[in-house]
């Protein structure tokens, strides 16, 4: 378990992700196993995507996007490849009513030739993909809801635009110096590291809790002039103004990586509203498949999330690609951001 200073107590036995998910399922005697299998399919997708991201630097050799590679095939962008992997591993299983992806403007329906199921899967297949060319970590983010419409029919917009509060499981896969799968189905957050020798995710970070003492703040200060007075005030405060905590700054620009560090080190990540930028009045991040899964994980790990006023989990999405300002990390820091925003706007 993370103890706040980086040292962790490893579990006594080797626990694979499959074993862990199955053992958690036993806690719910009425479970049919569908959720378990969806999580296993996402873990498999993570391994396949990781095998592509680790080859990213070879694009020059194997062919770049829109080019023909040595096998004579057109080379796809990594975010499209990741999207296809997630969709194709999940479209035929009879477990999902529909999917939502950052890569698709509309609902991804289950093809008519396959049965539909009782869950909805939302994902950002490769978040931070603009960083790929610089060999910087990227990630997959996902959330799972129970459908609302009757089983056997096509999934609906109402199924796909449920509040984050109704998430049944969520997580992310980080493709960094190692590949990690972090998920929660409620009650706790657990992290697994891919052992590339054996191709298995092994429990490496059991029962993750955000450390009580925050270490870093994380935001793109290049946009500070576009932030509201309250957010500017908060940014001064985290750096020590008005008795604030004097945190160090870290910003990768790849949210899964920035979030993962915040979760393990303590601190706050934020992507606020850009009040002077007509293109991004609500910031950049998407509620359904970026903000809500990470808010769910952070709350399960003892931290908090906010849009500046309330938990994003309580916002009713106004569409598949609803954008929202986002603050996530230690409870006290998120509460302080809300306080400054209320006071100064
Ligand atoms: P993307 O979904 O197009 O990859 O954009 C989301 C990413 C996040 O990973 C990251 O937090 C943010 O964009 C960085 O944006 P910026 O470059 O504006 O700081
Ligand atoms: Mg994204």
Tab-separated table of N, CA and C in Angstrom, residues 168-276:
chain	number	residue	atom	x	y	z
A	168	UNK	N	-20.288	2.307	-12.611
A	168	UNK	CA	-20.102	1.062	-11.833
A	168	UNK	C	-18.625	0.665	-11.761
A	169	UNK	N	-17.854	1.048	-12.747
A	169	UNK	CA	-16.405	0.807	-12.693
A	169	UNK	C	-15.740	1.784	-13.658
A	170	UNK	N	-14.507	2.192	-13.306
A	170	UNK	CA	-13.777	3.120	-14.179
A	170	UNK	C	-12.289	2.918	-13.952
A	171	UNK	N	-11.513	3.424	-14.874
A	171	UNK	CA	-10.073	3.285	-14.698
A	171	UNK	C	-9.298	3.901	-15.844
A	172	UNK	N	-8.016	3.635	-15.824
A	172	UNK	CA	-7.149	4.122	-16.911
A	172	UNK	C	-5.978	3.170	-17.094
A	173	UNK	N	-5.410	3.229	-18.277
A	173	UNK	CA	-4.186	2.475	-18.561
A	173	UNK	C	-3.145	3.517	-18.957
A	174	UNK	N	-2.021	3.490	-18.286
A	174	UNK	CA	-0.960	4.464	-18.542
A	174	UNK	C	0.160	3.765	-19.306
A	175	UNK	N	0.479	4.321	-20.498
A	175	UNK	CA	1.571	3.767	-21.282
A	175	UNK	C	2.781	4.659	-21.042
A	176	UNK	N	3.551	4.307	-20.025
A	176	UNK	CA	4.696	5.132	-19.637
A	176	UNK	C	5.956	4.308	-19.641
A	177	UNK	N	6.839	4.577	-18.688
A	177	UNK	CA	8.076	3.786	-18.630
A	177	UNK	C	7.718	2.328	-18.371
A	178	UNK	N	6.571	2.098	-17.718
A	178	UNK	CA	5.955	0.768	-17.752
A	178	UNK	C	4.482	0.995	-18.066
A	179	UNK	N	3.759	-0.080	-18.355
A	179	UNK	CA	2.330	0.050	-18.619
A	179	UNK	C	1.577	-0.306	-17.345
A	180	UNK	N	0.673	0.577	-16.924
A	180	UNK	CA	-0.091	0.310	-15.703
A	180	UNK	C	-1.581	0.367	-15.951
A	181	UNK	N	-2.309	-0.510	-15.294
A	181	UNK	CA	-3.776	-0.526	-15.343
A	181	UNK	C	-4.257	-0.179	-13.939
A	182	UNK	N	-5.007	0.886	-13.817
A	182	UNK	CA	-5.532	1.303	-12.511
A	182	UNK	C	-7.052	1.329	-12.630
A	183	UNK	N	-7.761	0.646	-11.727
A	183	UNK	CA	-9.222	0.650	-11.838
A	183	UNK	C	-9.873	0.611	-10.467
A	184	UNK	N	-11.137	0.972	-10.463
A	184	UNK	CA	-11.950	0.819	-9.262
A	184	UNK	C	-13.354	0.401	-9.698
A	185	UNK	N	-13.910	-0.555	-8.965
A	185	UNK	CA	-15.323	-0.892	-9.163
A	185	UNK	C	-16.071	-0.468	-7.899
A	186	UNK	N	-15.583	0.582	-7.252
A	186	UNK	CA	-16.126	1.045	-5.975
A	186	UNK	C	-15.316	0.411	-4.854
A	187	UNK	N	-15.316	1.030	-3.695
A	187	UNK	CA	-14.647	0.531	-2.474
A	187	UNK	C	-13.142	0.745	-2.431
A	188	UNK	N	-12.396	0.514	-3.513
A	188	UNK	CA	-10.942	0.743	-3.452
A	188	UNK	C	-10.417	0.954	-4.867
A	189	UNK	N	-9.166	1.437	-4.928
A	189	UNK	CA	-8.504	1.645	-6.216
A	189	UNK	C	-7.258	0.759	-6.219
A	190	UNK	N	-7.076	-0.005	-7.277
A	190	UNK	CA	-5.922	-0.904	-7.330
A	190	UNK	C	-5.172	-0.718	-8.639
A	191	UNK	N	-3.834	-0.805	-8.549
A	191	UNK	CA	-2.992	-0.586	-9.724
A	191	UNK	C	-2.183	-1.833	-10.050
A	192	UNK	N	-2.072	-2.129	-11.347
A	192	UNK	CA	-1.386	-3.335	-11.831
A	192	UNK	C	-0.336	-2.896	-12.841
A	193	UNK	N	0.836	-3.500	-12.765
A	193	UNK	CA	1.898	-3.162	-13.710
A	193	UNK	C	2.082	-4.331	-14.670
A	194	UNK	N	2.204	-4.008	-15.946
A	194	UNK	CA	2.368	-5.059	-16.959
A	194	UNK	C	3.792	-5.592	-16.899
A	195	UNK	N	3.897	-6.896	-16.687
A	195	UNK	CA	5.204	-7.544	-16.786
A	195	UNK	C	5.362	-7.965	-18.247
A	196	UNK	N	6.216	-7.243	-19.000
A	196	UNK	CA	6.266	-7.524	-20.443
A	196	UNK	C	6.839	-8.902	-20.761
A	197	UNK	N	7.584	-9.469	-19.799
A	197	UNK	CA	8.161	-10.806	-20.045
A	197	UNK	C	7.052	-11.857	-20.147
A	198	UNK	N	6.047	-11.736	-19.262
A	198	UNK	CA	5.012	-12.770	-19.252
A	198	UNK	C	3.675	-12.257	-19.793
A	199	UNK	N	3.629	-10.944	-20.102
A	199	UNK	CA	2.405	-10.383	-20.696
A	199	UNK	C	1.233	-10.336	-19.734
A	200	UNK	N	1.493	-10.208	-18.434
A	200	UNK	CA	0.409	-10.161	-17.442
A	200	UNK	C	0.476	-8.864	-16.640
A	201	UNK	N	-0.704	-8.330	-16.315
A	201	UNK	CA	-0.753	-7.224	-15.362
A	201	UNK	C	-0.712	-7.831	-13.955
A	202	UNK	N	0.246	-7.398	-13.134
A	202	UNK	CA	0.419	-7.928	-11.781
A	202	UNK	C	0.118	-6.814	-10.772
A	203	UNK	N	-0.622	-7.158	-9.719
A	203	UNK	CA	-0.973	-6.161	-8.696
A	203	UNK	C	0.300	-5.584	-8.078
A	204	UNK	N	0.507	-4.285	-8.275
A	204	UNK	CA	1.716	-3.632	-7.760
A	204	UNK	C	1.366	-2.497	-6.809
A	205	UNK	N	0.159	-1.952	-6.916
A	205	UNK	CA	-0.264	-0.819	-6.095
A	205	UNK	C	-1.642	-1.122	-5.500
A	206	UNK	N	-1.676	-1.983	-4.439
A	206	UNK	CA	-2.976	-2.326	-3.851
A	206	UNK	C	-3.557	-1.172	-3.054
A	207	UNK	N	-4.862	-1.026	-3.087
A	207	UNK	CA	-5.605	-0.067	-2.272
A	207	UNK	C	-4.940	1.323	-2.241
A	208	UNK	N	-4.878	1.944	-3.399
A	208	UNK	CA	-4.221	3.255	-3.504
A	208	UNK	C	-5.042	4.317	-2.779
A	209	UNK	N	-4.356	5.103	-1.950
A	209	UNK	CA	-4.978	6.277	-1.309
A	209	UNK	C	-4.086	7.478	-1.611
A	210	UNK	N	-4.678	8.605	-1.923
A	210	UNK	CA	-3.859	9.792	-2.168
A	210	UNK	C	-3.179	10.196	-0.853
A	211	UNK	N	-1.843	10.442	-0.860
A	211	UNK	CA	-1.170	10.831	0.384
A	211	UNK	C	-1.765	12.117	0.969
A	212	UNK	N	-1.800	12.207	2.299
A	212	UNK	CA	-2.432	13.357	2.941
A	212	UNK	C	-1.657	14.650	2.668
A	213	UNK	N	-0.319	14.542	2.543
A	213	UNK	CA	0.474	15.763	2.350
A	213	UNK	C	0.736	15.963	0.859
A	214	UNK	N	0.183	17.023	0.279
A	214	UNK	CA	0.348	17.213	-1.168
A	214	UNK	C	1.762	17.641	-1.544
A	215	UNK	N	2.163	17.221	-2.741
A	215	UNK	CA	3.520	17.538	-3.190
A	215	UNK	C	3.558	18.525	-4.367
A	216	UNK	N	2.696	18.285	-5.368
A	216	UNK	CA	2.792	19.086	-6.597
A	216	UNK	C	1.452	19.677	-7.009
A	217	UNK	N	1.498	20.813	-7.706
A	217	UNK	CA	0.333	21.260	-8.460
A	217	UNK	C	0.659	21.116	-9.944
A	218	UNK	N	-0.374	20.971	-10.754
A	218	UNK	CA	-0.166	20.604	-12.145
A	218	UNK	C	-1.207	21.293	-13.014
A	219	UNK	N	-0.781	22.245	-13.831
A	219	UNK	CA	-1.703	22.960	-14.720
A	219	UNK	C	-0.862	23.612	-15.812
A	220	UNK	N	-1.486	23.928	-16.948
A	220	UNK	CA	-0.745	24.569	-18.036
A	220	UNK	C	-0.699	26.075	-17.792
A	221	UNK	N	0.381	26.527	-17.130
A	221	UNK	CA	0.484	27.938	-16.754
A	221	UNK	C	0.621	28.846	-17.978
A	222	UNK	N	0.870	28.242	-19.133
A	222	UNK	CA	0.924	29.028	-20.368
A	222	UNK	C	-0.399	29.711	-20.683
A	223	UNK	N	-1.499	29.207	-20.093
A	223	UNK	CA	-2.826	29.795	-20.359
A	223	UNK	C	-3.311	30.668	-19.215
A	224	UNK	N	-2.434	30.979	-18.266
A	224	UNK	CA	-2.901	31.630	-17.039
A	224	UNK	C	-3.671	32.928	-17.309
A	225	UNK	N	-3.260	33.656	-18.352
A	225	UNK	CA	-3.942	34.930	-18.636
A	225	UNK	C	-5.401	34.730	-19.036
A	226	UNK	N	-5.760	33.478	-19.406
A	226	UNK	CA	-7.155	33.198	-19.790
A	226	UNK	C	-8.002	32.713	-18.614
A	227	UNK	N	-7.407	32.571	-17.444
A	227	UNK	CA	-8.158	32.018	-16.319
A	227	UNK	C	-8.883	33.111	-15.538
A	228	UNK	N	-9.918	32.703	-14.813
A	228	UNK	CA	-10.718	33.658	-14.038
A	228	UNK	C	-9.900	34.157	-12.839
A	229	UNK	N	-10.289	35.303	-12.253
A	229	UNK	CA	-9.533	35.826	-11.096
A	229	UNK	C	-9.432	34.803	-9.959
A	230	UNK	N	-10.494	34.034	-9.736
A	230	UNK	CA	-10.469	33.029	-8.663
A	230	UNK	C	-9.403	31.966	-8.909
A	231	UNK	N	-9.305	31.502	-10.167
A	231	UNK	CA	-8.316	30.463	-10.497
A	231	UNK	C	-6.905	31.049	-10.414
A	232	UNK	N	-6.758	32.320	-10.809
A	232	UNK	CA	-5.440	32.978	-10.707
A	232	UNK	C	-5.022	33.091	-9.238
A	233	UNK	N	-5.987	33.458	-8.409
A	233	UNK	CA	-5.724	33.603	-6.978
A	233	UNK	C	-5.294	32.247	-6.395
A	234	UNK	N	-6.010	31.187	-6.791
A	234	UNK	CA	-5.685	29.837	-6.319
A	234	UNK	C	-4.266	29.452	-6.747
A	235	UNK	N	-3.913	29.824	-7.984
A	235	UNK	CA	-2.594	29.466	-8.522
A	235	UNK	C	-1.481	30.164	-7.729
A	236	UNK	N	-1.738	31.390	-7.300
A	236	UNK	CA	-0.776	32.073	-6.411
A	236	UNK	C	-0.711	31.377	-5.056
A	237	UNK	N	-1.876	30.997	-4.569
A	237	UNK	CA	-1.958	30.372	-3.234
A	237	UNK	C	-1.184	29.054	-3.174
A	238	UNK	N	-1.344	28.173	-4.198
A	238	UNK	CA	-0.607	26.889	-4.144
A	238	UNK	C	0.903	27.119	-4.171
A	239	UNK	N	1.311	28.315	-4.668
A	239	UNK	CA	2.742	28.618	-4.714
A	239	UNK	C	3.211	29.368	-3.467
A	240	UNK	N	2.323	29.488	-2.474
A	240	UNK	CA	2.759	30.055	-1.187
A	240	UNK	C	2.163	31.408	-0.828
A	241	UNK	N	1.423	32.051	-1.767
A	241	UNK	CA	0.795	33.342	-1.413
A	241	UNK	C	-0.276	33.124	-0.344
A	242	UNK	N	-0.524	34.120	0.480
A	242	UNK	CA	-1.588	34.072	1.509
A	242	UNK	C	-1.496	32.820	2.394
A	243	UNK	N	-0.281	32.372	2.671
A	243	UNK	CA	-0.112	31.207	3.558
A	243	UNK	C	-0.385	29.867	2.882
A	244	UNK	N	-0.411	29.848	1.546
A	244	UNK	CA	-0.643	28.591	0.812
A	244	UNK	C	0.534	27.623	0.956
A	245	UNK	N	0.380	26.392	0.434
A	245	UNK	CA	1.319	25.315	0.782
A	245	UNK	C	2.667	25.283	0.052
A	246	UNK	N	2.907	26.196	-0.906
A	246	UNK	CA	4.193	26.220	-1.639
A	246	UNK	C	4.512	24.873	-2.286
A	247	UNK	N	3.659	24.481	-3.200
A	247	UNK	CA	3.871	23.194	-3.869
A	247	UNK	C	4.812	23.356	-5.063
A	248	UNK	N	5.490	22.267	-5.409
A	248	UNK	CA	6.278	22.255	-6.639
A	248	UNK	C	5.345	22.112	-7.836
A	249	UNK	N	5.856	22.447	-9.020
A	249	UNK	CA	5.044	22.366	-10.246
A	249	UNK	C	5.502	21.189	-11.109
A	250	UNK	N	4.542	20.422	-11.592
A	250	UNK	CA	4.818	19.386	-12.598
A	250	UNK	C	3.687	19.453	-13.609
A	251	UNK	N	3.996	19.503	-14.904
A	251	UNK	CA	2.945	19.430	-15.926
A	251	UNK	C	3.483	18.718	-17.151
A	252	UNK	N	2.898	17.559	-17.428
A	252	UNK	CA	3.326	16.761	-18.577
A	252	UNK	C	2.508	17.140	-19.805
A	253	UNK	N	1.202	17.429	-19.598
A	253	UNK	CA	0.333	17.742	-20.737
A	253	UNK	C	-0.292	16.477	-21.299
A	254	UNK	N	-0.246	15.424	-20.516
A	254	UNK	CA	-0.864	14.152	-20.850
A	254	UNK	C	-1.630	13.786	-19.580
A	255	UNK	N	-2.962	13.911	-19.628
A	255	UNK	CA	-3.689	13.926	-18.351
A	255	UNK	C	-3.544	12.647	-17.544
A	256	UNK	N	-3.516	11.493	-18.217
A	256	UNK	CA	-3.411	10.250	-17.452
A	256	UNK	C	-2.113	10.265	-16.637
A	257	UNK	N	-1.041	10.736	-17.244
A	257	UNK	CA	0.241	10.783	-16.537
A	257	UNK	C	0.203	11.835	-15.427
A	258	UNK	N	-0.358	13.007	-15.722
A	258	UNK	CA	-0.447	14.055	-14.685
A	258	UNK	C	-1.360	13.598	-13.548
A	259	UNK	N	-2.436	12.909	-13.896
A	259	UNK	CA	-3.359	12.418	-12.869
A	259	UNK	C	-2.686	11.331	-12.021
A	260	UNK	N	-2.009	10.402	-12.676
A	260	UNK	CA	-1.379	9.274	-11.970
A	260	UNK	C	-0.361	9.792	-10.945
A	261	UNK	N	0.439	10.771	-11.371
A	261	UNK	CA	1.410	11.339	-10.434
A	261	UNK	C	0.681	12.018	-9.271
A	262	UNK	N	-0.375	12.764	-9.584
A	262	UNK	CA	-1.129	13.453	-8.529
A	262	UNK	C	-1.709	12.442	-7.536
A	263	UNK	N	-2.216	11.329	-8.051
A	263	UNK	CA	-2.804	10.294	-7.188
A	263	UNK	C	-1.749	9.685	-6.261
A	264	UNK	N	-0.551	9.457	-6.784
A	264	UNK	CA	0.476	8.779	-5.973
A	264	UNK	C	1.287	9.736	-5.110
A	265	UNK	N	1.394	11.015	-5.534
A	265	UNK	CA	2.264	11.929	-4.780
A	265	UNK	C	1.468	12.890	-3.904
A	266	UNK	N	0.185	13.043	-4.197
A	266	UNK	CA	-0.609	14.076	-3.531
A	266	UNK	C	-0.415	15.399	-4.239
A	267	UNK	N	-1.479	16.217	-4.276
A	267	UNK	CA	-1.417	17.500	-4.966
A	267	UNK	C	-2.697	17.754	-5.722
A	268	UNK	N	-2.607	18.577	-6.752
A	268	UNK	CA	-3.812	18.897	-7.534
A	268	UNK	C	-3.444	19.053	-8.997
A	269	UNK	N	-4.313	18.526	-9.874
A	269	UNK	CA	-4.225	18.760	-11.313
A	269	UNK	C	-5.432	19.592	-11.685
A	270	UNK	N	-5.255	20.628	-12.500
A	270	UNK	CA	-6.445	21.355	-12.952
A	270	UNK	C	-6.309	21.846	-14.376
A	271	UNK	N	-7.454	21.831	-15.059
A	271	UNK	CA	-7.574	22.393	-16.406
A	271	UNK	C	-8.821	23.261	-16.368
A	272	UNK	N	-8.648	24.567	-16.050
A	272	UNK	CA	-9.806	25.422	-15.783
A	272	UNK	C	-10.486	25.929	-17.055
A	273	UNK	N	-11.560	26.686	-16.842
A	273	UNK	CA	-12.222	27.389	-17.944
A	273	UNK	C	-11.258	28.437	-18.486
A	274	UNK	N	-11.247	28.604	-19.806
A	274	UNK	CA	-10.458	29.685	-20.413
A	274	UNK	C	-11.446	30.806	-20.725
A	275	UNK	N	-11.615	31.727	-19.785
A	275	UNK	CA	-12.736	32.660	-19.918
A	275	UNK	C	-12.580	33.634	-21.083
A	276	UNK	N	-11.349	33.850	-21.559
A	276	UNK	CA	-11.168	34.773	-22.684
A	276	UNK	C	-11.082	34.067	-24.029
